[in-house]
Amino acid sequence: MAKVISLCNQKGGVGKSTTAVNLAAFLAALGKYVLLLDLDPQANATSGFGLNPHRLERSVYHGLIGGCQPEEIIKKTPLFGCEIMPASPDLAGAAVELVNVSGREYRLREFLQRIRGNYDYILIDSPPSLGLLTINGLVAADEVIIPVQCEYYALEGLSQLLKTVELVRENLGVDLKVMGALLTMFDKRNKLCREVAKEVGRNFPYYVFNAIIPRNIELAEAPSHGQTIFQYQPSSRGAKAYRQFAEELIKFEEKIKHASF
Ligand SMILES: Nc1ncnc2c1ncn2[C@@H]1O[C@H](COP(=O)(O)OP(=O)(O)OP(=O)(O)O)[C@@H](O)[C@H]1O
Ligand SMILES: [Mg+2]
């Protein structure tokens, strides 16, 4: 059964989509079967893989509102072992369309149920809000990873996010865990950046990944070529950091598995 991981932070521009796309690429490069699910109407993860969100016949939107099977939406990517369930801008209307539907928080979870056996990992790229789309992503997930940008307000809003995870667990009856935080856009020459990283290490109540994603221009350029960093600049610092993160994540999973036997 796939481990479903939601990349979540209601703050915008912290590196959720960059992490979703490049983690998917490196997990696949390390031999895992991965589905990247784009749950954001901005569709950055979709275009990051070179797909045009405006030209899709079907997207995760059609899965959420019903009448469509996952296989009809999922597309192969140029990377072996990595598939994508793309988003389109009409996903923005899904929250309104589902407002009177009972069990609306469980739509994605139910939709993914049948294909969970096909992958090792399903990664969900969430929009920058704590609305119904994000809640669907959390309810569908086993674990949450929180990308945290190394900047002054980094920790602000994290307690609200952790509270939301708790509410989802308690009120919606799912077994959802916070796996940890990933520091992104780190600039080691910047004193504030170093202090924020230390502060997160000290005060974040869950695991903080040892892998730290540097601020790296190639990571920002890759999506404009419709490529992951693995394809665009595999020797860049950004690529090395995402590879290290993927390796750490796999090790982390193995440790949990052994601990529970
Ligand atoms: N490590 C990095 N180094 C340099 N630029 C980065 C890095 N990570 C992300 N970026 C750039 O920063 C911007 C925001 O990143 P990204 O889109 O991944 O954030 P996000 O959290 O998904 O945003 P949103 O909340 O809008 O969905 C993008 O232009 C991206 O290319
Ligand atoms: Mg994004």
Coordinates of C-alpha atoms and ligand atoms in Angstrom, one line a residue, residues 16-17 40 42 44 125-126 128, ligand 2:
K16 CA 5.5 23.0 -1.4
S17 CA 5.3 22.5 -5.2
D40 CA -3.7 23.1 -6.2
Q42 CA -2.6 27.0 -9.5
N44 CA 2.3 24.5 -10.4
D125 CA 0.8 19.1 -3.4
S126 CA -1.6 21.3 -1.4
P128 CA -1.8 27.7 0.2
Ligands
MG2 MG 2.5 25.4 -4.8

